[in-house]
PDB file of C-alpha atoms in Angstrom:
ATOM      1  CA  MET D  23      -5.502 -24.164  -9.036  1.00 54.00           C
ATOM      2  CA  PRO D  24      -2.638 -21.331  -8.964  1.00 56.00           C
ATOM      3  CA  SER D  25       0.779 -23.593  -8.803  1.00 59.00           C
ATOM      4  CA  PRO D  26       2.978 -23.586  -5.250  1.00 56.00           C
ATOM      5  CA  HIS D  27       5.257 -21.399  -6.350  1.00 50.00           C
ATOM      6  CA  ALA D  28       2.401 -19.101  -7.735  1.00 55.00           C
ATOM      7  CA  ARG D  29       0.744 -19.148  -4.071  1.00 56.00           C
ATOM      8  CA  SER D  30       4.064 -18.621  -2.404  1.00 61.00           C
ATOM      9  CA  ARG D  31       4.356 -15.665  -5.003  1.00 64.00           C
ATOM     10  CA  SER D  32       1.358 -14.407  -4.050  1.00 74.00           C
ATOM     11  CA  LYS D  33       2.154 -14.169  -0.386  1.00 80.00           C
ATOM     12  CA  ALA D  34       5.192 -13.080  -0.484  1.00 83.00           C
ATOM     13  CA  ARG D  35       3.820  -9.940  -2.255  1.00 87.00           C
ATOM     14  CA  ALA D  36       0.560  -9.592   0.021  1.00 87.00           C
ATOM     15  CA  ALA D  37       3.425  -9.717   2.833  1.00 85.00           C
ATOM     16  CA  SER D  38       4.965  -6.946   1.258  1.00 90.00           C
ATOM     17  CA  ARG D  39       2.080  -4.828   0.631  1.00 93.00           C
ATOM     18  CA  LEU D  40       1.355  -4.999   4.272  1.00 90.00           C
ATOM     19  CA  ALA D  41       5.047  -3.898   4.676  1.00 90.00           C
ATOM     20  CA  ALA D  42       4.789  -0.640   2.612  1.00 93.00           C
ATOM     21  CA  VAL D  43       1.901   0.548   4.155  1.00 94.00           C
ATOM     22  CA  GLN D  44       3.963   0.659   6.881  1.00 91.00           C
ATOM     23  CA  ALA D  45       7.345   1.609   5.465  1.00 93.00           C
ATOM     24  CA  LEU D  46       5.496   4.450   3.850  1.00 96.00           C
ATOM     25  CA  TYR D  47       3.549   5.213   7.731  1.00 94.00           C
ATOM     26  CA  GLN D  48       6.755   5.202   9.112  1.00 92.00           C
ATOM     27  CA  GLN D  49       8.827   7.367   6.600  1.00 93.00           C
ATOM     28  CA  GLU D  50       5.384  10.177   6.738  1.00 93.00           C
ATOM     29  CA  MET D  51       5.416   9.880  10.639  1.00 93.00           C
ATOM     30  CA  GLU D  52       9.280  10.610  11.123  1.00 93.00           C
ATOM     31  CA  GLY D  53      10.358  11.897   8.279  1.00 92.00           C
ATOM     32  CA  THR D  54      12.751   8.907   7.712  1.00 91.00           C
ATOM     33  CA  PRO D  55      15.159   8.738   3.631  1.00 92.00           C
ATOM     34  CA  ILE D  56      14.164   6.527   1.630  1.00 92.00           C
ATOM     35  CA  LEU D  57      16.842   4.169   1.412  1.00 92.00           C
ATOM     36  CA  VAL D  58      17.299   4.079   5.268  1.00 92.00           C
ATOM     37  CA  LEU D  59      13.806   3.036   5.742  1.00 91.00           C
ATOM     38  CA  LEU D  60      14.315   0.277   2.822  1.00 92.00           C
ATOM     39  CA  THR D  61      17.854  -0.927   4.833  1.00 91.00           C
ATOM     40  CA  GLU D  62      15.526  -0.846   8.219  1.00 89.00           C
ATOM     41  CA  PHE D  63      12.323  -2.724   6.930  1.00 87.00           C
ATOM     42  CA  HIS D  64      14.718  -5.094   4.793  1.00 84.00           C
ATOM     43  CA  GLN D  65      17.051  -6.396   8.086  1.00 84.00           C
ATOM     44  CA  HIS D  66      14.797  -5.662  10.608  1.00 75.00           C
ATOM     45  CA  ARG D  67      11.237  -6.555   9.857  1.00 70.00           C
ATOM     46  CA  LEU D  68      10.506  -8.659   6.063  1.00 75.00           C
ATOM     47  CA  GLY D  69      10.079 -12.251   7.161  1.00 66.00           C
ATOM     48  CA  ALA D  70      11.406 -11.293  11.026  1.00 59.00           C
ATOM     49  CA  THR D  71       9.846 -12.495  14.293  1.00 49.00           C
ATOM     50  CA  ILE D  72       8.697  -9.403  16.251  1.00 49.00           C
ATOM     51  CA  GLU D  73       6.900  -9.527  19.430  1.00 52.00           C
ATOM     52  CA  ASP D  74       6.518 -13.551  19.088  1.00 52.00           C
ATOM     53  CA  VAL D  75       4.985 -12.105  15.566  1.00 49.00           C
ATOM     54  CA  GLU D  76       6.738 -13.974  12.340  1.00 49.00           C
ATOM     55  CA  TYR D  77       6.001 -11.418   9.640  1.00 53.00           C
ATOM     56  CA  ALA D  78       5.916 -13.352   6.355  1.00 58.00           C
ATOM     57  CA  ASP D  79       8.784 -13.412   3.872  1.00 73.00           C
ATOM     58  CA  ALA D  80       8.035 -10.251   1.272  1.00 80.00           C
ATOM     59  CA  ASP D  81       9.269 -10.335  -1.612  1.00 85.00           C
ATOM     60  CA  ALA D  82      11.606  -7.099  -1.382  1.00 88.00           C
ATOM     61  CA  ALA D  83      11.786  -5.913  -5.178  1.00 92.00           C
ATOM     62  CA  PHE D  84       8.327  -5.631  -5.136  1.00 94.00           C
ATOM     63  CA  PHE D  85       8.638  -3.450  -1.869  1.00 93.00           C
ATOM     64  CA  ASP D  86      11.514  -1.567  -2.535  1.00 94.00           C
ATOM     65  CA  ASP D  87       9.145  -0.845  -6.094  1.00 97.00           C
ATOM     66  CA  VAL D  88       5.952   0.084  -4.037  1.00 97.00           C
ATOM     67  CA  VAL D  89       7.743   2.759  -2.064  1.00 96.00           C
ATOM     68  CA  LYS D  90      10.419   4.163  -3.770  1.00 97.00           C
ATOM     69  CA  GLY D  91       7.047   4.806  -6.660  1.00 97.00           C
ATOM     70  CA  VAL D  92       4.859   6.033  -4.136  1.00 97.00           C
ATOM     71  CA  ASP D  93       7.539   8.386  -3.139  1.00 96.00           C
ATOM     72  CA  ALA D  94       9.021   9.458  -6.045  1.00 96.00           C
ATOM     73  CA  ARG D  95       5.195   9.663  -7.393  1.00 97.00           C
ATOM     74  CA  ARG D  96       3.441  11.242  -4.287  1.00 96.00           C
ATOM     75  CA  SER D  97       2.147  14.473  -5.770  1.00 96.00           C
ATOM     76  CA  GLU D  98       0.732  12.690  -8.920  1.00 97.00           C
ATOM     77  CA  ILE D  99      -1.040   9.583  -6.324  1.00 98.00           C
ATOM     78  CA  ASP D 100      -2.186  12.154  -4.098  1.00 97.00           C
ATOM     79  CA  ALA D 101      -4.249  14.575  -6.747  1.00 96.00           C
ATOM     80  CA  LEU D 102      -5.522  11.747  -7.987  1.00 97.00           C
ATOM     81  CA  ILE D 103      -6.388  10.136  -5.027  1.00 97.00           C
ATOM     82  CA  ALA D 104      -7.834  13.522  -4.111  1.00 96.00           C
ATOM     83  CA  SER D 105     -10.165  13.969  -7.484  1.00 95.00           C
ATOM     84  CA  LYS D 106     -12.137  10.746  -6.099  1.00 96.00           C
ATOM     85  CA  LEU D 107     -12.713  12.064  -2.633  1.00 94.00           C
ATOM     86  CA  SER D 108     -16.337  14.149  -1.889  1.00 89.00           C
ATOM     87  CA  ALA D 109     -15.307  18.223  -1.837  1.00 86.00           C
ATOM     88  CA  GLU D 110     -15.583  18.233   2.113  1.00 86.00           C
ATOM     89  CA  TRP D 111     -12.630  15.987   2.387  1.00 88.00           C
ATOM     90  CA  THR D 112      -8.846  16.325   1.396  1.00 89.00           C
ATOM     91  CA  ILE D 113      -6.372  13.901   1.793  1.00 92.00           C
ATOM     92  CA  GLU D 114      -4.817  15.606   4.479  1.00 91.00           C
ATOM     93  CA  ARG D 115      -8.247  15.060   6.517  1.00 92.00           C
ATOM     94  CA  LEU D 116      -7.743  11.007   5.804  1.00 93.00           C
ATOM     95  CA  ASP D 117      -5.889   9.037   8.945  1.00 92.00           C
ATOM     96  CA  ARG D 118      -2.517   8.462   8.000  1.00 93.00           C
ATOM     97  CA  PRO D 119      -2.948   4.494   7.123  1.00 94.00           C
ATOM     98  CA  MET D 120      -5.827   5.036   4.862  1.00 96.00           C
ATOM     99  CA  ARG D 121      -3.267   7.684   3.408  1.00 96.00           C
ATOM    100  CA  GLN D 122      -0.919   5.229   3.100  1.00 97.00           C
ATOM    101  CA  ILE D 123      -3.191   2.212   1.799  1.00 97.00           C
ATOM    102  CA  LEU D 124      -4.480   4.562  -0.833  1.00 98.00           C
ATOM    103  CA  ARG D 125      -1.248   5.509  -2.000  1.00 98.00           C
ATOM    104  CA  ALA D 126       0.300   2.433  -2.312  1.00 98.00           C
ATOM    105  CA  GLY D 127      -2.927   0.675  -4.275  1.00 98.00           C
ATOM    106  CA  THR D 128      -3.193   3.805  -6.657  1.00 98.00           C
ATOM    107  CA  TYR D 129       0.233   3.472  -7.407  1.00 98.00           C
ATOM    108  CA  GLU D 130       0.112   0.293  -8.533  1.00 97.00           C
ATOM    109  CA  LEU D 131      -2.828   1.281 -10.791  1.00 98.00           C
ATOM    110  CA  LEU D 132      -0.660   3.264 -12.381  1.00 97.00           C
ATOM    111  CA  ALA D 133       2.612   2.050 -12.042  1.00 97.00           C
ATOM    112  CA  ARG D 134       2.384  -1.503 -12.024  1.00 96.00           C
ATOM    113  CA  VAL D 135       0.199  -2.780 -14.853  1.00 94.00           C
ATOM    114  CA  ASP D 136       1.942  -6.229 -14.609  1.00 94.00           C
ATOM    115  CA  VAL D 137      -1.114  -6.795 -11.791  1.00 94.00           C
ATOM    116  CA  PRO D 138      -4.532  -7.087 -12.696  1.00 94.00           C
ATOM    117  CA  VAL D 139      -6.581  -4.798 -11.603  1.00 95.00           C
ATOM    118  CA  GLY D 140      -8.707  -7.028  -9.079  1.00 95.00           C
ATOM    119  CA  ALA D 141      -5.481  -8.227  -7.014  1.00 94.00           C
ATOM    120  CA  VAL D 142      -4.516  -4.945  -6.722  1.00 96.00           C
ATOM    121  CA  ILE D 143      -7.918  -4.011  -5.176  1.00 96.00           C
ATOM    122  CA  SER D 144      -8.457  -7.413  -2.869  1.00 95.00           C
ATOM    123  CA  GLU D 145      -4.616  -7.113  -1.653  1.00 94.00           C
ATOM    124  CA  TYR D 146      -5.127  -3.467  -0.439  1.00 96.00           C
ATOM    125  CA  LEU D 147      -8.727  -4.582   1.120  1.00 95.00           C
ATOM    126  CA  ASP D 148      -6.620  -6.981   2.932  1.00 92.00           C
ATOM    127  CA  VAL D 149      -4.237  -4.470   4.395  1.00 92.00           C
ATOM    128  CA  THR D 150      -7.210  -2.307   5.029  1.00 94.00           C
ATOM    129  CA  ASP D 151      -8.340  -5.825   7.668  1.00 90.00           C
ATOM    130  CA  ALA D 152      -5.393  -5.594   9.469  1.00 88.00           C
ATOM    131  CA  PHE D 153      -5.778  -1.549  10.492  1.00 89.00           C
ATOM    132  CA  TYR D 154      -9.384  -0.506  10.380  1.00 90.00           C
ATOM    133  CA  ASP D 155     -13.221  -2.057  10.320  1.00 80.00           C
ATOM    134  CA  ARG D 156     -15.893  -2.491   7.516  1.00 80.00           C
ATOM    135  CA  ARG D 157     -17.074   0.868   7.022  1.00 86.00           C
ATOM    136  CA  GLU D 158     -13.158   1.518   5.843  1.00 91.00           C
ATOM    137  CA  LYS D 159     -12.810  -1.542   2.977  1.00 93.00           C
ATOM    138  CA  GLY D 160     -16.165  -0.235   1.549  1.00 91.00           C
ATOM    139  CA  PHE D 161     -14.198   3.372   1.373  1.00 94.00           C
ATOM    140  CA  VAL D 162     -10.554   2.108   0.012  1.00 95.00           C
ATOM    141  CA  ASN D 163     -12.941  -0.387  -2.405  1.00 95.00           C
ATOM    142  CA  GLY D 164     -14.672   2.236  -4.157  1.00 95.00           C
ATOM    143  CA  LEU D 165     -11.854   4.930  -4.030  1.00 96.00           C
ATOM    144  CA  LEU D 166      -9.321   2.325  -5.768  1.00 97.00           C
ATOM    145  CA  ASP D 167     -11.777   1.299  -8.357  1.00 96.00           C
ATOM    146  CA  ALA D 168     -12.537   4.777  -9.507  1.00 96.00           C
ATOM    147  CA  VAL D 169      -9.120   5.433  -9.662  1.00 97.00           C
ATOM    148  CA  ALA D 170      -8.926   1.938 -11.795  1.00 96.00           C
ATOM    149  CA  LYS D 171     -11.554   2.807 -13.969  1.00 96.00           C
ATOM    150  CA  GLN D 172      -9.357   6.225 -14.629  1.00 95.00           C
ATOM    151  CA  VAL D 173      -5.899   5.148 -14.603  1.00 95.00           C
ATOM    152  CA  ARG D 174      -6.611   1.834 -16.470  1.00 91.00           C
ATOM    153  CA  ASP D 175      -9.624   1.656 -19.013  1.00 76.00           C
ATOM    154  CA  LYS D 176      -7.659   4.028 -21.481  1.00 59.00           C
TER     155      LYS D 176
END
């Protein structure tokens, strides 16, 4: 059974992942510069209460790493995602929240080898629940699993 510290860190990272997807979505929609976006999330979103919804305390360093990492490696990440889509689909055809979920999950699989593959996929399936129904979860699971096989099974 995980220690209370490990459970607390796990919840903080889960909150970081959801916030990272939201931040990446905002960045794509509005073109907000990354540093402005990070500051806004640190000051007004992470661990805040907005419209009577209390946001869990997030691991700010982990959040920053995912957002900055996706931004820095977007071309590489997008190419990897695109390589796993069927021929008639492009990454641009995916709706914006889905793109951000896949980008963040792919970034973690590429760059955060300290996080086990199963944890990455499971966590982004939970994030997917915040935006979509069951069908989309299967898509996220399959795509991130295919990415993991390519980048982690070397």
